[in-house]
Short mmCIF file of N, CA and C in Angstrom, two decimals:
data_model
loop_
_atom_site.label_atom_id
_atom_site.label_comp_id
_atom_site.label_asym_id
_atom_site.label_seq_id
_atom_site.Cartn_x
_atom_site.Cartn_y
_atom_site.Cartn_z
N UNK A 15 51.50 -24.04 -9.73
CA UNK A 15 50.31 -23.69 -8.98
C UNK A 15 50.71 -23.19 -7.61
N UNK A 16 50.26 -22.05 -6.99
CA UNK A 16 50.79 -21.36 -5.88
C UNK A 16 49.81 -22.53 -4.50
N UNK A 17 48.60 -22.84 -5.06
CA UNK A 17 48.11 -24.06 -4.09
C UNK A 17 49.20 -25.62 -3.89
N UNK A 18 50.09 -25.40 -4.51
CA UNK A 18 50.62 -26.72 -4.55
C UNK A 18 52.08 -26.59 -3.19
N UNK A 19 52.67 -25.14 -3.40
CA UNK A 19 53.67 -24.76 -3.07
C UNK A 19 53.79 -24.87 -1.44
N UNK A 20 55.14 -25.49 -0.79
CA UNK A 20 54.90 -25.61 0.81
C UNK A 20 54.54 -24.22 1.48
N UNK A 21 54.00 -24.47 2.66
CA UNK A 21 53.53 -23.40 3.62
C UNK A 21 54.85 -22.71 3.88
N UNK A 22 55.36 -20.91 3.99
CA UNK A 22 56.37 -20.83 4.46
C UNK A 22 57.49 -20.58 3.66
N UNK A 23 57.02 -20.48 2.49
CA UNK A 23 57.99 -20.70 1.15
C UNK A 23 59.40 -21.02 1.50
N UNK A 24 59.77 -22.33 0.29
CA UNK A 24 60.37 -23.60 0.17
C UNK A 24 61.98 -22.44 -0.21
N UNK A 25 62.78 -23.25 0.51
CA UNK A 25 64.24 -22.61 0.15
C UNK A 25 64.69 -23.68 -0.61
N UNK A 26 65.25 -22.92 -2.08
CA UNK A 26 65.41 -23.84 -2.52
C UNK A 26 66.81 -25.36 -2.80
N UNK A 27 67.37 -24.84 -1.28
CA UNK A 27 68.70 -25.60 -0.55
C UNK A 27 68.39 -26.80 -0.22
N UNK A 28 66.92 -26.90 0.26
CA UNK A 28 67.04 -28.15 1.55
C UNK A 28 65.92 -28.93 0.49
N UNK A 29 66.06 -30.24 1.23
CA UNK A 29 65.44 -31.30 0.74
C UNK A 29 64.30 -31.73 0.95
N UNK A 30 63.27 -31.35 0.41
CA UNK A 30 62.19 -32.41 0.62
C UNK A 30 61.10 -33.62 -0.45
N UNK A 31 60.41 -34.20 0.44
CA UNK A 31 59.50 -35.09 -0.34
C UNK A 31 58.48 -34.31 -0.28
N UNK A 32 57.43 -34.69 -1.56
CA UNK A 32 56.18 -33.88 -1.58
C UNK A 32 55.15 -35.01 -1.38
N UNK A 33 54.40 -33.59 -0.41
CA UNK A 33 53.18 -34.63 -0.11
C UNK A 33 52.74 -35.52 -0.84
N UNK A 34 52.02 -36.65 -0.33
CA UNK A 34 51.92 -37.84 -1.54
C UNK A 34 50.93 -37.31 -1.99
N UNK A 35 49.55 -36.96 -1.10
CA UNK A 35 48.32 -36.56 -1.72
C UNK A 35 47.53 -35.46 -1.48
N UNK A 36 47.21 -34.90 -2.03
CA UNK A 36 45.83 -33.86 -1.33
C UNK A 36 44.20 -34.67 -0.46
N UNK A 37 44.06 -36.01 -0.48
CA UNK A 37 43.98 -36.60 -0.02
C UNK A 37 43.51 -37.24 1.21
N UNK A 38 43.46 -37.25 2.67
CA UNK A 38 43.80 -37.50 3.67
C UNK A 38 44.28 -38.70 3.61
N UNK A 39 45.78 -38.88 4.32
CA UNK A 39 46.20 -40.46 4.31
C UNK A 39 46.19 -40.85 5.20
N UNK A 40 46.12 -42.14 5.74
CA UNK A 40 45.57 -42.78 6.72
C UNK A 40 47.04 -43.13 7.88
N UNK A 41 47.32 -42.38 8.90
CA UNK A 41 48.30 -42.50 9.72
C UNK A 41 48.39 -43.49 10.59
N UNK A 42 49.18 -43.51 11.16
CA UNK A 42 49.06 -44.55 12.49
C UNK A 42 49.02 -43.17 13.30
N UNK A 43 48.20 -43.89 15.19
CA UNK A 43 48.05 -43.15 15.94
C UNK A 43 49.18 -41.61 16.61
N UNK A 44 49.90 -42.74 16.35
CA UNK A 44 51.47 -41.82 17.12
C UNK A 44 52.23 -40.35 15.57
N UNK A 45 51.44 -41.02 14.35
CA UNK A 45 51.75 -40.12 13.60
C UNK A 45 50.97 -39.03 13.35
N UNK A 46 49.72 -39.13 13.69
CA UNK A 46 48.61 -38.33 14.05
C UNK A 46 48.33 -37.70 15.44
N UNK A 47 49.28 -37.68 16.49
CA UNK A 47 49.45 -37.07 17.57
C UNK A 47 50.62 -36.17 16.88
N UNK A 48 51.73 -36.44 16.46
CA UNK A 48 52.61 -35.51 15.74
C UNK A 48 52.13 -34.64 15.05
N UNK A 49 51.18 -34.78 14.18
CA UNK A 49 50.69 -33.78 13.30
C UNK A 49 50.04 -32.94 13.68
N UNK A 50 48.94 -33.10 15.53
CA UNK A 50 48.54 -32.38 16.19
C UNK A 50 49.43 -31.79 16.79
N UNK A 51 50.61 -32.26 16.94
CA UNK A 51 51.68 -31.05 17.89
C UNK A 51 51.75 -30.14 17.19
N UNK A 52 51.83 -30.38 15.86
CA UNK A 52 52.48 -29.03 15.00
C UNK A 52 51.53 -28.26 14.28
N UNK A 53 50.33 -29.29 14.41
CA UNK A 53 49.33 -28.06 14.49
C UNK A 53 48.88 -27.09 15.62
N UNK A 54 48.99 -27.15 16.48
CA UNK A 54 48.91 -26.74 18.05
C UNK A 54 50.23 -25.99 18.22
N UNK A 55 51.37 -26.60 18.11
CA UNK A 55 52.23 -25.21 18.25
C UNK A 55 52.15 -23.78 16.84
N UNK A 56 51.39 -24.53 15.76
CA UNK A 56 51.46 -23.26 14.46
C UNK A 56 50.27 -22.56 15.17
N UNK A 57 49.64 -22.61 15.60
CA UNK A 57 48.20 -21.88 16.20
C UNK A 57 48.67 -20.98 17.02
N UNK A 58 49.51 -21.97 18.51
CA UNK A 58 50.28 -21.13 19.28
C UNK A 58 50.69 -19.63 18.84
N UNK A 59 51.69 -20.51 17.87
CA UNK A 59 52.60 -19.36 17.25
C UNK A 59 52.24 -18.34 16.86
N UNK A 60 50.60 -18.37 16.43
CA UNK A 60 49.94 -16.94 15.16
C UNK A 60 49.07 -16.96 16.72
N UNK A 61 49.21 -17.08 17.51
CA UNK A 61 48.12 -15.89 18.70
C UNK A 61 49.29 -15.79 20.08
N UNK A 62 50.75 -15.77 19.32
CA UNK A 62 51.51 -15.42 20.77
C UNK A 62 51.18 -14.40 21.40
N UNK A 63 51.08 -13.92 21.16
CA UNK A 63 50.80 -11.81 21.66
C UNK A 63 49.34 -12.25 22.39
N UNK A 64 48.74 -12.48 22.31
CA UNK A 64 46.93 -13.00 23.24
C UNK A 64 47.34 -14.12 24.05
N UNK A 65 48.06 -14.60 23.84
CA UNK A 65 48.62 -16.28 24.68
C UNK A 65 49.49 -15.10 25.97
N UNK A 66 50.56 -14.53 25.42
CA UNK A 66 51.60 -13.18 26.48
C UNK A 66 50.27 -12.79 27.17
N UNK A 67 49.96 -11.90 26.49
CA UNK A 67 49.04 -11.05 27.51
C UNK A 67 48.21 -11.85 28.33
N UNK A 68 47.75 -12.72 28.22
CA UNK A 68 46.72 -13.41 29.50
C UNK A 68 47.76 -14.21 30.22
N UNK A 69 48.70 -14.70 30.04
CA UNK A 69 49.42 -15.08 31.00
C UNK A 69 50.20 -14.30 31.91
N UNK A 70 50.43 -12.81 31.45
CA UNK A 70 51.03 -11.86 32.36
C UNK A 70 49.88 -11.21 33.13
N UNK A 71 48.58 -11.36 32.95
CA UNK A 71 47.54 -11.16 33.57
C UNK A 71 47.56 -12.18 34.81
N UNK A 72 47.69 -13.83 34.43
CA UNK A 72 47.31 -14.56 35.54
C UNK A 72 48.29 -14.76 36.00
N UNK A 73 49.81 -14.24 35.97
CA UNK A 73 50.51 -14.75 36.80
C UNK A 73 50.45 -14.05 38.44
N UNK A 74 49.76 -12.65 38.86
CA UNK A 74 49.69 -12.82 40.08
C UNK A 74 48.44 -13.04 40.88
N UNK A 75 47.38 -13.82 39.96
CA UNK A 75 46.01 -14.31 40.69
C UNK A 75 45.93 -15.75 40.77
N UNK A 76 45.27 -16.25 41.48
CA UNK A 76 45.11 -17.46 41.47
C UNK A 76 43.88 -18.39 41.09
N UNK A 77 43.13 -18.51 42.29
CA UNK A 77 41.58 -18.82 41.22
C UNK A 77 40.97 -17.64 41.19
N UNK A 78 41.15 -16.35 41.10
CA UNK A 78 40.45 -15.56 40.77
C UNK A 78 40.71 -15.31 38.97
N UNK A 79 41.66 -15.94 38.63
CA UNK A 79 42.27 -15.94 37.83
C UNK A 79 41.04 -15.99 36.16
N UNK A 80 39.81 -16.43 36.71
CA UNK A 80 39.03 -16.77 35.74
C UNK A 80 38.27 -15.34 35.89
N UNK A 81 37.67 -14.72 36.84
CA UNK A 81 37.38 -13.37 36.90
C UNK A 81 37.86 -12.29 36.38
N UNK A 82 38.93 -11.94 36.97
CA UNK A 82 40.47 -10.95 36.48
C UNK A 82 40.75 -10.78 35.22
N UNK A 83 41.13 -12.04 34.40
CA UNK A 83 41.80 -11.72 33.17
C UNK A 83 40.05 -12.60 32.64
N UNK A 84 38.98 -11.97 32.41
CA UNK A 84 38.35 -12.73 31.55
C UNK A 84 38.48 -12.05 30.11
N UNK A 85 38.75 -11.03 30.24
CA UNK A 85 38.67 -10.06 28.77
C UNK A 85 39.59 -10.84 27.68
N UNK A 86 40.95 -10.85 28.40
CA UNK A 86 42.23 -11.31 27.94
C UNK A 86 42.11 -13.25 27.55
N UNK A 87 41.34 -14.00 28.11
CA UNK A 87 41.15 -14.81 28.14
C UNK A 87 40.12 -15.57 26.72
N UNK A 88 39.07 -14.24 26.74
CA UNK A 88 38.13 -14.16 25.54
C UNK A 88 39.12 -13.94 24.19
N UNK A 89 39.78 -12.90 24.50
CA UNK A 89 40.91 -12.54 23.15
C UNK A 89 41.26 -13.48 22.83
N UNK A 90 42.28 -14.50 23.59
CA UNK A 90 42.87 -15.57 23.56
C UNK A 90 42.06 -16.54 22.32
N UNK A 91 40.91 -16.54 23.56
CA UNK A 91 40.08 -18.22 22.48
C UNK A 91 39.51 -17.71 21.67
N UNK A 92 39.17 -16.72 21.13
CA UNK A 92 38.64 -16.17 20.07
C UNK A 92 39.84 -16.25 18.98
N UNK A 93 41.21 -15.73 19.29
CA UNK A 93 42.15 -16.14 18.10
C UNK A 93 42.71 -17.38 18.04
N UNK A 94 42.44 -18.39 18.84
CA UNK A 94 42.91 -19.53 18.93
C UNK A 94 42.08 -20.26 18.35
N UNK A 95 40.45 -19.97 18.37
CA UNK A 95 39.34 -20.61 17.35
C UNK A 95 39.45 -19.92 15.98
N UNK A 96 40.00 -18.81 15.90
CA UNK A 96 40.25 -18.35 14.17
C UNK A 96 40.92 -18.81 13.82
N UNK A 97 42.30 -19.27 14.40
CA UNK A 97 43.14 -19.62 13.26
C UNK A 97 43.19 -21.27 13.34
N UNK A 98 42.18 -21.74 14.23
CA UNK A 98 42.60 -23.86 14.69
C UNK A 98 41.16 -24.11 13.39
N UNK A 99 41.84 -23.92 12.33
CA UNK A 99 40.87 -24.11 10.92
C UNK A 99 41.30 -25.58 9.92
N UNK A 100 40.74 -25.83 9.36
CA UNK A 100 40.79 -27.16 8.41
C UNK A 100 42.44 -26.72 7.87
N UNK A 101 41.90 -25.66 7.06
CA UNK A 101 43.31 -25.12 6.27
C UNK A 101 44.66 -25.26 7.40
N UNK A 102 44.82 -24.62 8.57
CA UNK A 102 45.74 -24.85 9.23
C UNK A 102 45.76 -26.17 9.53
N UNK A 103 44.94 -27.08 9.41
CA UNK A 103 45.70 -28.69 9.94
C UNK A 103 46.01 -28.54 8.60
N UNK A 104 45.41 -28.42 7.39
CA UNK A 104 46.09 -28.98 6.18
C UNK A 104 47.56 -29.01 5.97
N UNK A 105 47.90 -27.63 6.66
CA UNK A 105 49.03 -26.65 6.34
C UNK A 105 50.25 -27.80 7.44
N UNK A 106 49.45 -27.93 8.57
CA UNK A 106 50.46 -28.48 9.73
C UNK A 106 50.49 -29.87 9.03
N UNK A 107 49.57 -30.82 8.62
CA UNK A 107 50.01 -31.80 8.08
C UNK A 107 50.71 -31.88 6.86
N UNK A 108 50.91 -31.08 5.92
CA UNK A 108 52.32 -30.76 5.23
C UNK A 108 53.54 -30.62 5.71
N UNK A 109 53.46 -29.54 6.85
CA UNK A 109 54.67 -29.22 7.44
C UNK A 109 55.32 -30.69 7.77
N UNK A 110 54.52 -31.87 8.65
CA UNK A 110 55.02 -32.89 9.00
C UNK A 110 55.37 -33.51 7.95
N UNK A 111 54.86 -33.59 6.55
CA UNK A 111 55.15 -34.79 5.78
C UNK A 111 56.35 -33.81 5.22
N UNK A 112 56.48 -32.91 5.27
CA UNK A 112 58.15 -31.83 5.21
C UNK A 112 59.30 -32.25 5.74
N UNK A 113 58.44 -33.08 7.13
CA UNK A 113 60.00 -32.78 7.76
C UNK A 113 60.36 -34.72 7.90
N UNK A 114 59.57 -35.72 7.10
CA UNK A 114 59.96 -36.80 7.24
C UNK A 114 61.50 -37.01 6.36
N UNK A 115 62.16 -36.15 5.98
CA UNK A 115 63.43 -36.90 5.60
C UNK A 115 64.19 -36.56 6.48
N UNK A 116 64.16 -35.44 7.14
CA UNK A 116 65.05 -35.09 8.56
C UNK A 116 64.80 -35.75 9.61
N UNK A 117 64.04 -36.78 10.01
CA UNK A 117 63.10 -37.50 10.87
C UNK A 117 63.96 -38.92 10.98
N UNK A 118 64.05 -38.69 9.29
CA UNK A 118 65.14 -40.81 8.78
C UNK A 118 65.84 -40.36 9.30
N UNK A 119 66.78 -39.07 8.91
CA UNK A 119 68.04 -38.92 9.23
C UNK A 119 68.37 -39.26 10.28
N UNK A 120 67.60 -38.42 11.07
CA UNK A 120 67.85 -38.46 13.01
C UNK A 120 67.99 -40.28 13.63
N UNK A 121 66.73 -40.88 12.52
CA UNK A 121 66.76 -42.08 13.10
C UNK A 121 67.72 -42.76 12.29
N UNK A 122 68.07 -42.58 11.35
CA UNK A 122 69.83 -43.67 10.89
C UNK A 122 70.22 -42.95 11.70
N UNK A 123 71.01 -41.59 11.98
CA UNK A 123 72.19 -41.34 12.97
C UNK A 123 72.14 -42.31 14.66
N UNK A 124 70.74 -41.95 14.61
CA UNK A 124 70.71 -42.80 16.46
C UNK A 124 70.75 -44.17 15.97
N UNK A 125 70.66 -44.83 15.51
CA UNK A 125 70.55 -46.28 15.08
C UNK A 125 72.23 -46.36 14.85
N UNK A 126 72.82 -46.22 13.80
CA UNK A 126 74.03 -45.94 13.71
C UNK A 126 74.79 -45.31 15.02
N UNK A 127 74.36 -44.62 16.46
CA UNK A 127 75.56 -44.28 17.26
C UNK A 127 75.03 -45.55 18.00
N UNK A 128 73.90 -46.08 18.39
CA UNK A 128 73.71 -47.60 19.17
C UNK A 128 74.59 -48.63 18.72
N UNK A 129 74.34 -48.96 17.55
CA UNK A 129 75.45 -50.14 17.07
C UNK A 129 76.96 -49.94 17.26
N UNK A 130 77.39 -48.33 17.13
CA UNK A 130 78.91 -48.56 17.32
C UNK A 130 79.02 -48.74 18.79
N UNK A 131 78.11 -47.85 20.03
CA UNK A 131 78.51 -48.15 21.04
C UNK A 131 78.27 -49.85 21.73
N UNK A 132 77.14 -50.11 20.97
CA UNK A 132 77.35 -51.83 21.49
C UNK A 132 78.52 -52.76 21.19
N UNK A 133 78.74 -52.20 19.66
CA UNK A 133 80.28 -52.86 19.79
C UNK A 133 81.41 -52.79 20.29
N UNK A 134 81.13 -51.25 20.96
CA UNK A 134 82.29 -50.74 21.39
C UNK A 134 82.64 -51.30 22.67
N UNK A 135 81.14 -51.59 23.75
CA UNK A 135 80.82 -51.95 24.74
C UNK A 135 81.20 -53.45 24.59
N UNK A 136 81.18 -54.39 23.25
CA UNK A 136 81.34 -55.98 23.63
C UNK A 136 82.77 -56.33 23.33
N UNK A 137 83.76 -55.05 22.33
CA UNK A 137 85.25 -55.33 22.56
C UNK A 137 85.77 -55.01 23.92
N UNK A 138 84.92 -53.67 24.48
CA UNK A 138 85.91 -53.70 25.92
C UNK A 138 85.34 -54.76 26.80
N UNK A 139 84.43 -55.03 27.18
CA UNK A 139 84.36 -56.29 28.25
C UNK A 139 84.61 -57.83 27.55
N UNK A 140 85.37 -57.75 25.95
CA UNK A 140 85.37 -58.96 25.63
C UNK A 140 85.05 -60.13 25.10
N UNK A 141 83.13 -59.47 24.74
CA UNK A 141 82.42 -60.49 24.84
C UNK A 141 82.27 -60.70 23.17
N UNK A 142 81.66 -61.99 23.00
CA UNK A 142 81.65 -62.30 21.30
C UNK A 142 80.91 -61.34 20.63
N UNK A 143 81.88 -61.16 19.27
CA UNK A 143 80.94 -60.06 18.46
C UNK A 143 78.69 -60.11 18.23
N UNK A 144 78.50 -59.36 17.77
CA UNK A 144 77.27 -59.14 17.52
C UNK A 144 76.93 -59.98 16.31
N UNK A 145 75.74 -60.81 16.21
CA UNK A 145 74.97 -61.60 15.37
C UNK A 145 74.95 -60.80 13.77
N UNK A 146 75.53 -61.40 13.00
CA UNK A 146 75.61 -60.73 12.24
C UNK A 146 74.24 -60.52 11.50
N UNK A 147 73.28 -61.83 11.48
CA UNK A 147 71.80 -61.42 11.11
C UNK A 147 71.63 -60.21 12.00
N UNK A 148 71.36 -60.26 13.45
CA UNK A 148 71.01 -58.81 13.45
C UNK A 148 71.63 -57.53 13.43
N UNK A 149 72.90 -57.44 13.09
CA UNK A 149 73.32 -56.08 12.79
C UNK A 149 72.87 -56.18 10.65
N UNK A 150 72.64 -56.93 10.47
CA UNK A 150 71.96 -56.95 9.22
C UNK A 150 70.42 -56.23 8.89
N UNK A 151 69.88 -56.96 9.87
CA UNK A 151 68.46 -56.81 10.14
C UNK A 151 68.79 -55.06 10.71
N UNK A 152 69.25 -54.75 11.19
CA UNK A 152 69.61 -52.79 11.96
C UNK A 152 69.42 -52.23 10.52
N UNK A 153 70.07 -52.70 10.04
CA UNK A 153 70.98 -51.70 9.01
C UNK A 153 69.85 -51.94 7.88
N UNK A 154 69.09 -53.07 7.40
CA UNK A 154 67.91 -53.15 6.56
C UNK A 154 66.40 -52.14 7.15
N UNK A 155 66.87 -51.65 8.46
CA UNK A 155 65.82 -51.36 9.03
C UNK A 155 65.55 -49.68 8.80
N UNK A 156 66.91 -49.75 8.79
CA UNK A 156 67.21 -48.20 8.25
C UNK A 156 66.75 -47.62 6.90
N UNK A 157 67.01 -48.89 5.88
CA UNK A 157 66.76 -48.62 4.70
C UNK A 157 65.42 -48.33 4.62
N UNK A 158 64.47 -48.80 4.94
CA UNK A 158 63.39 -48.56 4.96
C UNK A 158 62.95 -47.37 5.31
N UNK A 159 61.54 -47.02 4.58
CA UNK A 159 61.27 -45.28 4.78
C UNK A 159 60.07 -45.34 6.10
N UNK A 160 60.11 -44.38 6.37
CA UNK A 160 58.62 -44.35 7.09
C UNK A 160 57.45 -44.64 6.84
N UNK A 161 56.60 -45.47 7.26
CA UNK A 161 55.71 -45.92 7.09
C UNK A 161 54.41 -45.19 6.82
N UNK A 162 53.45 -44.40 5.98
CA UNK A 162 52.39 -43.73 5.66
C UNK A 162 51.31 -44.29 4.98
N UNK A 163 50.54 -44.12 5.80
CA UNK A 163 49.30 -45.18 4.78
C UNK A 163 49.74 -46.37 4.72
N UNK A 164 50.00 -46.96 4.95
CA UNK A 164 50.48 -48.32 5.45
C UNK A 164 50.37 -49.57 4.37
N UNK A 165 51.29 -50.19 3.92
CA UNK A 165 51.72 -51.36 2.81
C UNK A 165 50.40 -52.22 2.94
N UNK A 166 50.30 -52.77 1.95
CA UNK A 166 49.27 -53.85 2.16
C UNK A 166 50.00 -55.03 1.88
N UNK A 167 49.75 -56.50 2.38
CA UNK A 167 49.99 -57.55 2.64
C UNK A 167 50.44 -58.49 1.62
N UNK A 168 51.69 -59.21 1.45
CA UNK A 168 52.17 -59.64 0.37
C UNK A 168 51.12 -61.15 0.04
N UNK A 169 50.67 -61.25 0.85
CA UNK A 169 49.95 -62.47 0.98
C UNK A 169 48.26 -62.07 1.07
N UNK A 170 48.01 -61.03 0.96
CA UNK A 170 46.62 -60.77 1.21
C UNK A 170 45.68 -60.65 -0.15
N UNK A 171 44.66 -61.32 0.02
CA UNK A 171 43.85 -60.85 -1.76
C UNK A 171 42.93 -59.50 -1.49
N UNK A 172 42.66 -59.32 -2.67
CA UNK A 172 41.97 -57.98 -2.43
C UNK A 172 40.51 -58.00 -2.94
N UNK A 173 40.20 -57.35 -2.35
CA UNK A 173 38.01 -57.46 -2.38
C UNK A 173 37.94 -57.56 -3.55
N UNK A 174 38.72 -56.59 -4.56
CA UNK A 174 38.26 -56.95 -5.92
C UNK A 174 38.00 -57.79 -6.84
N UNK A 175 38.96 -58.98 -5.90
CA UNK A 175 38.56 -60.52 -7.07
C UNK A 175 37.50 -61.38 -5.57
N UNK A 176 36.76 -60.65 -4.85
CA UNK A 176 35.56 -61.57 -3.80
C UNK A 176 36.45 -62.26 -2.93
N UNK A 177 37.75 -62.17 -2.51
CA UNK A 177 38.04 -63.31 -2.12
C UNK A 177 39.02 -62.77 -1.05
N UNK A 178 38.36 -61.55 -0.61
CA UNK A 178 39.48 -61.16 0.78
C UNK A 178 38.83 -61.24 2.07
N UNK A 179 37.31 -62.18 2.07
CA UNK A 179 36.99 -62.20 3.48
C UNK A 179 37.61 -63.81 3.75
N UNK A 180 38.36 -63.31 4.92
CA UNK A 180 38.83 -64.89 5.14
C UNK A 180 37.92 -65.85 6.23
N UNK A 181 37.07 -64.92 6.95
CA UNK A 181 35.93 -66.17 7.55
C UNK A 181 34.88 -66.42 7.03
N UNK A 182 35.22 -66.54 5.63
CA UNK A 182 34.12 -67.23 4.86
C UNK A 182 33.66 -68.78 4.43
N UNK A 183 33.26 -69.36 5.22
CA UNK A 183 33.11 -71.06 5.38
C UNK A 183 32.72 -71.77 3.86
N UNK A 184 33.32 -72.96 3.72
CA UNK A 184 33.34 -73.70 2.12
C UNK A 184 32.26 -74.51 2.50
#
């Protein structure tokens, strides 16, 4: 299905996970500010040429700046409201769930250069090695994927058997 296929067409070298759903999945805040960056810079990107031109307009006015370039200004938000569409977040929130295996990576590599330099840091001044629970706990932490839509509770019941409101008095 050509609806299924990533935005940008997929090379077929590099690695990715596919979106989990067509869907909307439920993010945490900080993962949903990400997905607005990259929707906001893909918008950018498809009205550079109207974004150029009004800024080479206002760079030698100041507050007249709203007078002067209004033409250039109209261009602007007029292609910046065509293309800031459902479909383009759809598209930008793919792109992000694209780039979560390059994302682990970055974070095992930085996780992995912290631990060698702390050790490196407690042989030269001497001091006793590192807890081995927590260089355990590092390295389990890694294993783990990114969090999306978020796990539900090993201990939690679920509405379906009546019995997940817990301030419910006997």
């Amino acid at each position: 299905m050509a609806a299924d296929a990533p935005p940008g067409g997929a090379s077929g070298s590099s690695e990715r996970l596919p979106m989990p759903s067509r869907n909307p999945i439920p993010l945490s805040a900080s993962q949903e500010a990400q997905v607005r960056d990259v929707f906001y810079a893909r918008v950018r990107r498809q009205c550079a040429e109207e974004i150029k031109a009004f800024a080479d307009c206002a760079l030698n006015h100041t507050f007249t700046v709203t007078f002067a370039c209004r033409d250039q200004q109209r261009v602007m938000n007029a292609c910046m409201k065509a293309h800031a569409t459902p479909a383009e977040q759809d598209a930008a929130r793919e792109e992000w769930f694209a780039g979560r295996l390059e994302r682990q990576r970055e974070r095992e590599k930085k996780t992995r250069r912290k631990l060698e330099q702390e050790k490196f840091v407690r042989e030269w001044w001497g001091m006793p090695e590192m807890d081995a629970d927590k260089v355990k706990r590092e390295m389990d932490k890694l294993q783990r994927g990114e969090r999306v839509g978020g796990f539900a509770s090993k201990d939690r019941k679920g509405l379906a058997d009546g019995s997940g409101d817990k301030g419910s008095s006997s």
